[in-house]
Coordinates of C-alpha atoms in Angstrom, one line a residue:
M1446 CA 88.1 17.6 113.6
S1447 CA 89.2 18.5 117.2
D1448 CA 90.9 21.8 118.0
T1449 CA 94.2 19.9 118.5
E1450 CA 93.9 18.1 115.1
S1451 CA 93.0 21.4 113.5
S1452 CA 96.1 23.1 115.0
E1453 CA 98.3 20.2 113.9
S1454 CA 97.0 20.5 110.4
E1455 CA 97.6 24.2 110.3
A1456 CA 101.1 23.8 111.8
H1457 CA 102.1 21.3 109.1
E1458 CA 100.8 23.6 106.4
Q1459 CA 102.8 26.5 107.7
H1460 CA 106.0 24.6 108.2
E1461 CA 106.9 22.3 105.2
H1462 CA 109.2 19.4 105.8
H1463 CA 109.4 17.8 102.4
D1464 CA 113.2 18.3 102.3
V1465 CA 114.0 17.6 106.0
E1466 CA 117.7 17.3 106.6
G1467 CA 117.8 17.7 110.4
P1468 CA 116.9 15.4 113.3
G1469 CA 113.5 14.6 114.8
Y1470 CA 110.1 14.5 113.3
A1471 CA 108.1 16.9 111.1
T1472 CA 105.2 17.2 113.6
P1473 CA 104.1 15.8 116.9
Q1474 CA 101.7 13.6 115.0
A1475 CA 104.5 12.3 112.8
A1476 CA 106.4 11.4 116.0
I1477 CA 103.5 9.4 117.2
E1478 CA 103.1 7.6 113.8
Q1479 CA 106.8 7.0 113.0
A1480 CA 108.6 6.5 116.3
E1481 CA 109.4 2.9 117.2
R1482 CA 108.6 1.5 120.7
E1483 CA 111.3 2.6 123.2
Q1484 CA 113.9 -0.2 123.7
I1485 CA 116.3 1.4 126.2
A1486 CA 116.1 4.3 128.6
Y1487 CA 118.9 6.6 129.8
V1488 CA 118.6 7.4 133.5
P1489 CA 121.1 9.6 135.6
S1490 CA 122.0 7.6 138.7
L1491 CA 123.8 8.9 141.7
Y1492 CA 125.5 8.2 144.9
V1493 CA 125.5 11.7 146.3
G1494 CA 124.1 11.6 149.9
T1495 CA 124.6 7.8 150.2
D1496 CA 127.4 5.8 152.0
V1497 CA 128.8 4.8 148.6
D1498 CA 132.0 6.5 147.8
A1499 CA 131.9 6.3 144.0
P1500 CA 131.1 8.6 141.0
D1501 CA 127.6 9.1 139.7
F1502 CA 126.8 7.3 136.5
L1503 CA 124.4 7.2 133.6
S1504 CA 122.4 4.0 133.5
V1505 CA 121.3 2.3 130.2
V1506 CA 118.2 0.4 131.1
D1507 CA 116.8 -2.4 129.0
I1508 CA 113.0 -1.8 128.6
N1509 CA 112.5 -4.2 125.7
P1510 CA 110.0 -6.8 127.0
D1511 CA 111.4 -9.3 124.5
S1512 CA 114.9 -9.0 125.8
N1513 CA 116.6 -11.4 128.1
T1514 CA 117.9 -8.5 130.2
Y1515 CA 114.4 -6.7 130.5
C1516 CA 114.2 -4.4 133.5
E1517 CA 118.0 -4.6 134.0
V1518 CA 120.7 -1.9 133.9
I1519 CA 122.8 -3.2 131.0
D1520 CA 125.5 -0.5 130.9
R1521 CA 126.8 2.3 133.2
V1522 CA 128.7 5.3 132.1
E1523 CA 130.7 6.4 135.1
M1524 CA 131.5 10.1 135.6
P1525 CA 135.2 11.0 136.0
N1526 CA 134.6 12.8 139.3
K1527 CA 132.7 12.1 142.5
G1528 CA 129.9 14.3 143.9
D1529 CA 128.4 15.7 140.7
E1530 CA 124.7 15.0 141.7
L1531 CA 123.5 14.2 138.2
H1532 CA 120.0 15.6 137.9
H1533 CA 118.4 16.7 134.6
F1534 CA 119.9 16.2 131.2
G1535 CA 119.0 16.7 127.5
W1536 CA 119.9 16.1 123.9
N1537 CA 122.1 18.2 121.6
A1538 CA 119.3 18.3 119.0
C1539 CA 115.6 17.6 118.8
S1540 CA 112.8 18.2 116.3
S1541 CA 113.3 22.0 116.6
S1542 CA 116.5 21.6 114.7
C1543 CA 114.7 20.0 111.7
H1544 CA 116.4 22.2 109.1
V1545 CA 120.0 22.0 110.3
E1546 CA 121.6 19.7 107.8
G1547 CA 123.9 17.0 109.2
L1548 CA 122.9 17.5 112.8
E1549 CA 122.1 14.3 114.7
R1550 CA 120.2 13.6 118.0
R1551 CA 123.3 11.8 119.3
H1552 CA 124.9 13.5 122.2
L1553 CA 123.5 13.9 125.7
V1554 CA 124.5 16.9 127.8
V1555 CA 124.5 15.6 131.4
P1556 CA 125.2 18.3 134.0
G1557 CA 126.2 17.9 137.6
Q1558 CA 123.8 20.0 139.7
R1559 CA 126.2 20.4 142.6
S1560 CA 129.5 20.4 140.7
S1561 CA 128.4 22.6 137.8
R1562 CA 130.4 20.2 135.6
L1563 CA 128.9 19.4 132.1
H1564 CA 129.4 15.9 130.6
I1565 CA 129.0 15.3 126.9
I1566 CA 128.1 11.7 126.2
D1567 CA 128.1 10.1 122.7
T1568 CA 125.2 7.6 122.2
K1569 CA 126.2 6.5 118.7
D1570 CA 126.3 3.0 120.3
R1571 CA 123.0 3.2 122.0
E1572 CA 123.6 0.4 124.4
S1573 CA 127.2 1.4 125.2
P1574 CA 127.5 5.2 125.2
E1575 CA 130.7 7.0 126.2
I1576 CA 131.9 10.3 127.6
V1577 CA 133.6 12.4 124.9
K1578 CA 134.0 15.7 126.6
V1579 CA 133.8 17.4 130.1
I1580 CA 133.3 21.1 130.6
E1581 CA 134.8 21.8 134.0
P1582 CA 133.2 24.0 136.6
E1583 CA 135.8 26.7 136.4
E1584 CA 134.9 27.3 132.7
V1585 CA 131.2 27.8 133.8
Y1586 CA 132.1 30.1 136.7
E1587 CA 133.7 32.5 134.3
Y1588 CA 130.2 33.5 133.3
D1589 CA 129.1 34.0 136.9
L1590 CA 126.8 31.0 136.8
S1591 CA 126.5 27.7 138.6
A1592 CA 124.1 24.8 139.3
P1593 CA 123.0 23.7 135.8
H1594 CA 119.5 22.3 135.5
T1595 CA 117.4 22.0 132.4
V1596 CA 119.1 21.3 129.0
H1597 CA 117.2 22.1 125.8
C1598 CA 118.5 22.1 122.3
I1599 CA 117.5 25.2 120.4
P1600 CA 116.6 25.5 116.7
D1601 CA 120.0 26.5 115.2
G1602 CA 121.7 23.5 116.7
E1603 CA 123.0 25.1 119.8
I1604 CA 122.1 24.2 123.4
L1605 CA 120.6 26.2 126.2
V1606 CA 121.1 25.3 129.9
S1607 CA 119.2 27.0 132.8
M1608 CA 121.6 27.9 135.6
L1609 CA 120.2 28.3 139.1
G1610 CA 122.8 30.4 140.8
N1611 CA 125.8 32.7 140.3
K1612 CA 129.4 31.3 140.7
D1613 CA 129.0 31.5 144.5
G1614 CA 125.7 29.6 144.7
D1615 CA 123.7 32.8 145.4
L1616 CA 121.2 34.6 143.2
P1617 CA 120.8 35.5 140.4
G1618 CA 120.7 32.6 138.1
G1619 CA 120.6 32.8 134.3
F1620 CA 121.2 30.8 131.1
L1621 CA 124.4 29.3 129.6
E1622 CA 124.6 28.7 125.8
L1623 CA 126.8 26.0 124.2
N1624 CA 127.6 25.8 120.5
D1625 CA 127.3 22.6 118.4
D1626 CA 130.9 21.7 119.2
F1627 CA 129.9 21.7 122.9
E1628 CA 132.0 24.8 123.7
I1629 CA 130.6 27.6 125.9
E1630 CA 129.3 30.2 123.6
G1631 CA 128.5 32.6 126.5
R1632 CA 125.7 33.8 128.6
W1633 CA 122.4 33.6 126.7
D1634 CA 120.5 36.3 128.7
P1635 CA 121.4 39.8 129.8
P1636 CA 122.4 39.5 133.5
G1637 CA 119.7 40.8 135.8
E1638 CA 116.6 39.8 133.8
I1639 CA 115.6 37.3 136.5
E1640 CA 116.7 36.4 140.1
M1641 CA 115.6 32.8 140.5
N1642 CA 115.6 30.2 137.8
Y1643 CA 114.6 26.5 137.3
D1644 CA 112.9 25.0 134.2
F1645 CA 112.0 26.5 130.9
W1646 CA 110.2 25.7 127.6
Y1647 CA 110.1 27.7 124.4
Q1648 CA 107.7 28.0 121.4
P1649 CA 109.6 29.4 118.5
R1650 CA 106.6 30.1 116.4
H1651 CA 105.2 32.4 119.0
N1652 CA 108.7 33.9 119.9
V1653 CA 108.2 33.0 123.5
M1654 CA 109.9 31.2 126.3
V1655 CA 108.5 30.6 129.8
S1656 CA 110.9 29.9 132.8
S1657 CA 110.1 29.0 136.4
E1658 CA 111.7 29.4 139.8
W1659 CA 113.2 27.2 142.5
A1660 CA 115.7 29.0 144.8
A1661 CA 119.4 29.9 145.2
P1662 CA 121.5 26.7 145.3
K1663 CA 122.7 27.7 148.8
T1664 CA 119.0 27.6 149.9
Y1665 CA 118.0 24.2 148.5
Y1666 CA 121.3 22.3 148.6
P1667 CA 121.1 21.6 152.4
G1668 CA 117.5 20.4 152.3
F1669 CA 114.0 21.9 152.6
G1670 CA 113.2 24.3 155.4
L1671 CA 109.9 26.1 156.2
D1672 CA 111.9 29.0 157.5
D1673 CA 113.2 29.6 154.0
V1674 CA 109.6 29.7 152.7
E1675 CA 108.7 32.2 155.4
A1676 CA 111.8 34.3 154.5
G1677 CA 110.8 34.4 150.8
N1678 CA 113.7 32.3 149.7
Y1679 CA 111.6 30.1 147.4
G1680 CA 110.1 31.2 144.1
H1681 CA 106.5 31.7 143.0
K1682 CA 106.8 33.3 139.6
L1683 CA 106.8 32.5 135.9
H1684 CA 108.8 34.7 133.5
V1685 CA 107.7 35.2 129.9
W1686 CA 110.6 35.9 127.6
D1687 CA 110.9 37.4 124.2
W1688 CA 112.7 34.4 122.5
T1689 CA 114.5 36.6 120.0
D1690 CA 115.5 39.5 122.2
R1691 CA 116.2 37.2 125.2
T1692 CA 114.5 39.6 127.6
V1693 CA 111.7 39.2 130.0
E1694 CA 108.5 40.8 128.7
Q1695 CA 106.2 39.8 131.5
T1696 CA 106.4 38.2 135.0
L1697 CA 103.4 36.2 136.3
D1698 CA 103.3 36.1 140.1
L1699 CA 101.5 33.0 141.2
G1700 CA 101.3 34.0 144.8
E1701 CA 101.1 31.6 147.8
E1702 CA 99.1 29.2 145.7
G1703 CA 102.0 28.9 143.3
M1704 CA 104.9 28.3 145.7
I1705 CA 107.9 26.6 144.0
P1706 CA 106.8 26.3 140.4
L1707 CA 109.0 23.6 138.8
E1708 CA 108.6 21.9 135.5
V1709 CA 107.2 24.0 132.6
R1710 CA 105.4 22.1 129.7
F1711 CA 103.8 23.7 126.7
L1712 CA 101.5 21.7 124.6
H1713 CA 103.5 20.1 121.7
S1714 CA 101.7 21.7 118.8
P1715 CA 103.9 24.6 117.7
E1716 CA 100.7 26.6 117.3
A1717 CA 99.7 26.2 120.9
V1718 CA 99.7 29.1 123.3
H1719 CA 98.8 26.9 126.3
G1720 CA 101.0 25.2 128.9
Y1721 CA 101.2 24.0 132.5
V1722 CA 103.5 24.3 135.5
G1723 CA 103.2 22.4 138.7
A1724 CA 103.7 24.4 141.9
A1725 CA 105.4 21.8 144.2
L1726 CA 104.9 23.1 147.6
S1727 CA 101.4 24.5 147.1
S1728 CA 100.5 21.3 145.1
N1729 CA 98.6 23.2 142.4
V1730 CA 98.8 23.0 138.7
F1731 CA 98.6 26.3 136.8
H1732 CA 97.5 26.7 133.2
F1733 CA 99.3 29.5 131.5
Y1734 CA 98.1 30.9 128.1
E1735 CA 98.3 33.9 125.8
R1736 CA 95.4 36.0 124.8
E1737 CA 95.7 39.2 122.6
K1738 CA 99.5 39.3 123.2
E1739 CA 99.2 39.1 127.0
W1740 CA 100.0 36.0 129.1
F1741 CA 98.0 34.8 132.0
A1742 CA 98.2 32.0 134.6
E1743 CA 95.3 30.4 136.4
K1744 CA 95.2 27.6 138.9
V1745 CA 93.3 24.7 137.4
I1746 CA 94.1 21.7 139.7
D1747 CA 94.4 21.7 143.5
V1748 CA 95.8 18.7 145.3
E1749 CA 94.4 18.7 148.8
P1750 CA 96.8 18.1 151.6
R1751 CA 96.2 15.0 153.8
E1752 CA 96.6 14.3 157.5
H1753 CA 99.3 11.8 158.4
E1754 CA 100.0 10.4 161.9
D1755 CA 103.7 11.2 161.7
W1756 CA 103.3 14.7 160.5
D1757 CA 102.3 17.7 162.7
M1758 CA 100.8 19.5 159.6
P1759 CA 98.8 18.3 156.6
V1760 CA 101.0 16.7 154.0
P1761 CA 101.1 18.5 150.6
G1762 CA 101.1 16.2 147.5
L1763 CA 104.4 17.9 146.4
I1764 CA 104.0 17.9 142.6
T1765 CA 107.5 17.4 141.4
D1766 CA 107.0 16.6 137.7
L1767 CA 104.4 16.8 135.0
L1768 CA 104.2 16.1 131.3
V1769 CA 101.9 16.4 128.4
S1770 CA 101.2 13.4 126.0
M1771 CA 102.5 13.9 122.5
D1772 CA 98.9 14.2 121.2
D1773 CA 98.3 17.1 123.7
R1774 CA 95.3 15.2 125.1
Y1775 CA 96.6 14.2 128.6
L1776 CA 98.5 15.8 131.4
F1777 CA 100.2 13.5 133.9
F1778 CA 101.8 14.6 137.2
S1779 CA 103.4 13.0 140.2
N1780 CA 102.7 13.7 143.9
W1781 CA 106.0 12.7 145.5
L1782 CA 104.9 12.8 149.1
H1783 CA 101.5 11.4 148.7
G1784 CA 102.6 8.6 146.4
D1785 CA 100.3 8.9 143.4
V1786 CA 100.4 9.6 139.7
R1787 CA 97.4 11.5 138.2
M1788 CA 96.2 11.5 134.6
Y1789 CA 94.0 14.5 133.4
D1790 CA 92.2 15.0 130.1
V1791 CA 93.3 18.4 128.9
S1792 CA 91.3 18.4 125.6
D1793 CA 90.0 21.7 127.0
P1794 CA 93.3 23.2 128.3
A1795 CA 91.6 25.5 130.7
N1796 CA 89.4 22.8 132.3
P1797 CA 91.4 19.6 133.0
R1798 CA 89.3 16.6 133.9
L1799 CA 90.7 13.9 136.2
A1800 CA 90.7 10.7 134.1
D1801 CA 92.6 8.3 136.4
Q1802 CA 95.0 8.0 139.3
L1803 CA 97.2 5.2 140.7
W1804 CA 99.2 4.7 143.9
A1805 CA 102.7 3.3 144.4
G1806 CA 104.9 4.1 147.4
G1807 CA 105.1 7.5 149.1
L1808 CA 103.5 8.2 152.4
F1809 CA 100.0 6.9 151.4
G1810 CA 100.6 4.4 148.6
P1811 CA 101.3 0.7 148.9
R1812 CA 104.9 -0.1 150.0
H1813 CA 104.9 -3.2 147.8
P1814 CA 102.8 -2.1 144.7
T1815 CA 104.3 -4.7 142.5
G1816 CA 103.7 -7.6 144.9
E1817 CA 104.5 -8.5 148.5
D1818 CA 107.5 -10.6 147.5
D1819 CA 109.0 -7.7 145.5
R1820 CA 111.3 -5.1 147.0
P1821 CA 109.6 -2.1 148.8
V1822 CA 109.2 1.2 147.1
I1823 CA 110.6 3.7 149.5
A1824 CA 109.7 7.2 148.0
G1825 CA 106.9 8.3 145.8
P1826 CA 106.6 8.8 142.0
Q1827 CA 108.9 11.5 140.9
M1828 CA 110.4 12.1 137.4
L1829 CA 108.0 10.9 134.7
Q1830 CA 108.5 9.9 131.1
L1831 CA 105.8 8.8 128.6
S1832 CA 106.2 6.7 125.5
I1833 CA 105.8 8.7 122.3
D1834 CA 102.6 6.8 121.5
G1835 CA 101.2 7.6 124.9
E1836 CA 100.7 4.0 126.0
R1837 CA 103.4 3.5 128.6
L1838 CA 104.2 5.8 131.5
Y1839 CA 107.5 5.3 133.4
W1840 CA 108.8 7.0 136.6
T1841 CA 111.6 7.0 139.1
T1842 CA 111.6 7.9 142.8
S1843 CA 114.5 10.2 143.7
L1844 CA 114.0 14.0 143.9
F1845 CA 117.3 15.5 145.2
S1846 CA 119.8 13.9 147.6
T1847 CA 119.3 16.1 150.6
W1848 CA 115.5 16.2 150.1
D1849 CA 115.5 12.4 149.7
N1850 CA 117.4 12.0 153.0
Q1851 CA 115.0 14.4 154.7
F1852 CA 111.7 12.9 153.7
Y1853 CA 112.6 9.3 152.7
P1854 CA 116.0 8.5 154.4
E1855 CA 115.6 4.8 153.8
E1856 CA 116.1 5.4 150.0
A1857 CA 119.8 6.1 150.6
E1858 CA 120.1 2.5 152.0
R1859 CA 117.8 0.7 149.6
G1860 CA 118.1 2.7 146.4
S1861 CA 115.5 4.0 143.9
V1862 CA 113.2 2.0 141.6
M1863 CA 111.8 2.6 138.2
L1864 CA 108.2 1.7 137.7
K1865 CA 105.7 1.6 134.8
A1866 CA 102.0 1.9 134.1
D1867 CA 100.2 0.8 130.9
V1868 CA 98.1 3.6 129.6
N1869 CA 94.9 3.3 127.6
P1870 CA 94.6 6.7 125.8
R1871 CA 91.2 5.7 124.3
K1872 CA 89.6 5.0 127.7
G1873 CA 91.8 7.4 129.7
T1874 CA 93.0 4.8 132.2
M1875 CA 96.3 3.7 133.7
T1876 CA 97.2 0.2 135.1
L1877 CA 100.4 -0.5 137.1
D1878 CA 102.5 -3.1 135.4
E1879 CA 103.3 -5.4 138.3
D1880 CA 105.9 -7.3 136.2
F1881 CA 108.0 -4.1 135.7
L1882 CA 110.5 -2.9 138.3
V1883 CA 114.0 -1.7 137.8
D1884 CA 115.9 -1.9 141.1
F1885 CA 118.7 0.7 141.4
G1886 CA 119.4 -0.9 144.8
E1887 CA 121.3 -3.6 143.1
M1888 CA 124.1 -1.6 141.5
P1889 CA 127.8 -3.0 141.7
N1890 CA 129.0 -0.2 144.0
G1891 CA 125.8 -0.2 146.1
P1892 CA 122.3 1.3 146.1
A1893 CA 121.9 4.3 143.9
R1894 CA 119.3 7.0 143.3
A1895 CA 117.6 7.3 139.9
H1896 CA 116.3 10.5 138.4
E1897 CA 115.2 11.7 134.9
I1898 CA 114.4 9.4 132.0
R1899 CA 115.1 9.9 128.3
W1900 CA 114.6 7.8 125.1
P1901 CA 117.2 7.8 122.3
D1902 CA 114.6 9.0 119.7
G1903 CA 113.1 11.9 121.6
D1904 CA 110.3 12.1 124.1
C1905 CA 107.4 14.1 125.6
T1906 CA 109.6 16.3 127.8
S1907 CA 112.4 17.4 125.3
D1908 CA 111.1 17.6 121.8
V1909 CA 110.0 21.1 120.5
W1910 CA 108.7 22.0 117.1
Q1911 CA 109.2 25.2 115.0

């Protein structure tokens, strides 16, 4: 039995689910065995930073290969206001709420990164969801917070949202808590625990949460500037929280090799004390782990910069997203500037081994990866999502409107795409599916950007286990 299988077995023994009443799956392995193949995907889609004068929307994408509308956006939920910049979003409940009777994984919490508006979308009708509530920015500002980012359900049925700035768009950020009626419960953290904020992931069994850092909204909203890096306006730290006390117990400074640490992913086993974060600007992956009640972070993957004729400096890969397969065997990440997706075997968490790599768009990948007659892919792979069984990897290409316009201005005119690779977990390989391309350039109001991806029944970047 492998270490992962051993921990899974121990986890199940320590957390009985014979009388499960809540949403989700008893264990990550149960998710792999019981989840049906994904049929639709929810994708925030936006017009911010384009010439289209229309509200952002949530796309419902048909990804059932047996459907007549395969690879098409079959429904759009328009936001009530313009200029939200929909970005990351999450469910009201996941497998961490397994003992909350009557709770359903049914509502999406969809924040506007620029507007600080929170939209609650009911997905009872999976192919035709609808907005049922909007929390206006003024309600958020009352807690001296703005710029909502990551949304995670938490075990008691409530919802936690990382907030990147104060009400004026400066530092510090913090966390906003919603109750199960989607009302603002209050500020989750004592103000002053952190300055910068971005993504977070928690492991209830170890009473720990790890959060990362981007910058103040006023720093990253206009676009990326090296002068901001030199001025120390971008983050390079991880914060280790006491989950119960809601206080920072340890801060791990990743230094220059860990500039702009973005997405935080623990292994899925609730017993695991291992996780990863991708440092976007430095283009390194750090492994963080606990040993004898102390947390450490070590660089385990280094993406070398590459020369490009149009750049006066070597181009960093810019790792903008990463995820861990549900069986905790593989780590995937995207290099948005280079244009590749990498797959690493992390059976030994401290020593990732490159298993495979594929190229699509970006500065170095093929502009027509799905065929010369198909539309060009403007930007590189960005937000990733993996099927629960680990056999299909999907991604979109938009990062953030002003950053898109800075590095890939053509995307505002042509729109994003959603691509897919078929994954063979047994062999550790990926193959680009050249028959799969969702074109967000063909929306009724004009070309749109596409960002994060979620499945109705949970996924590798939102489900947590107690």
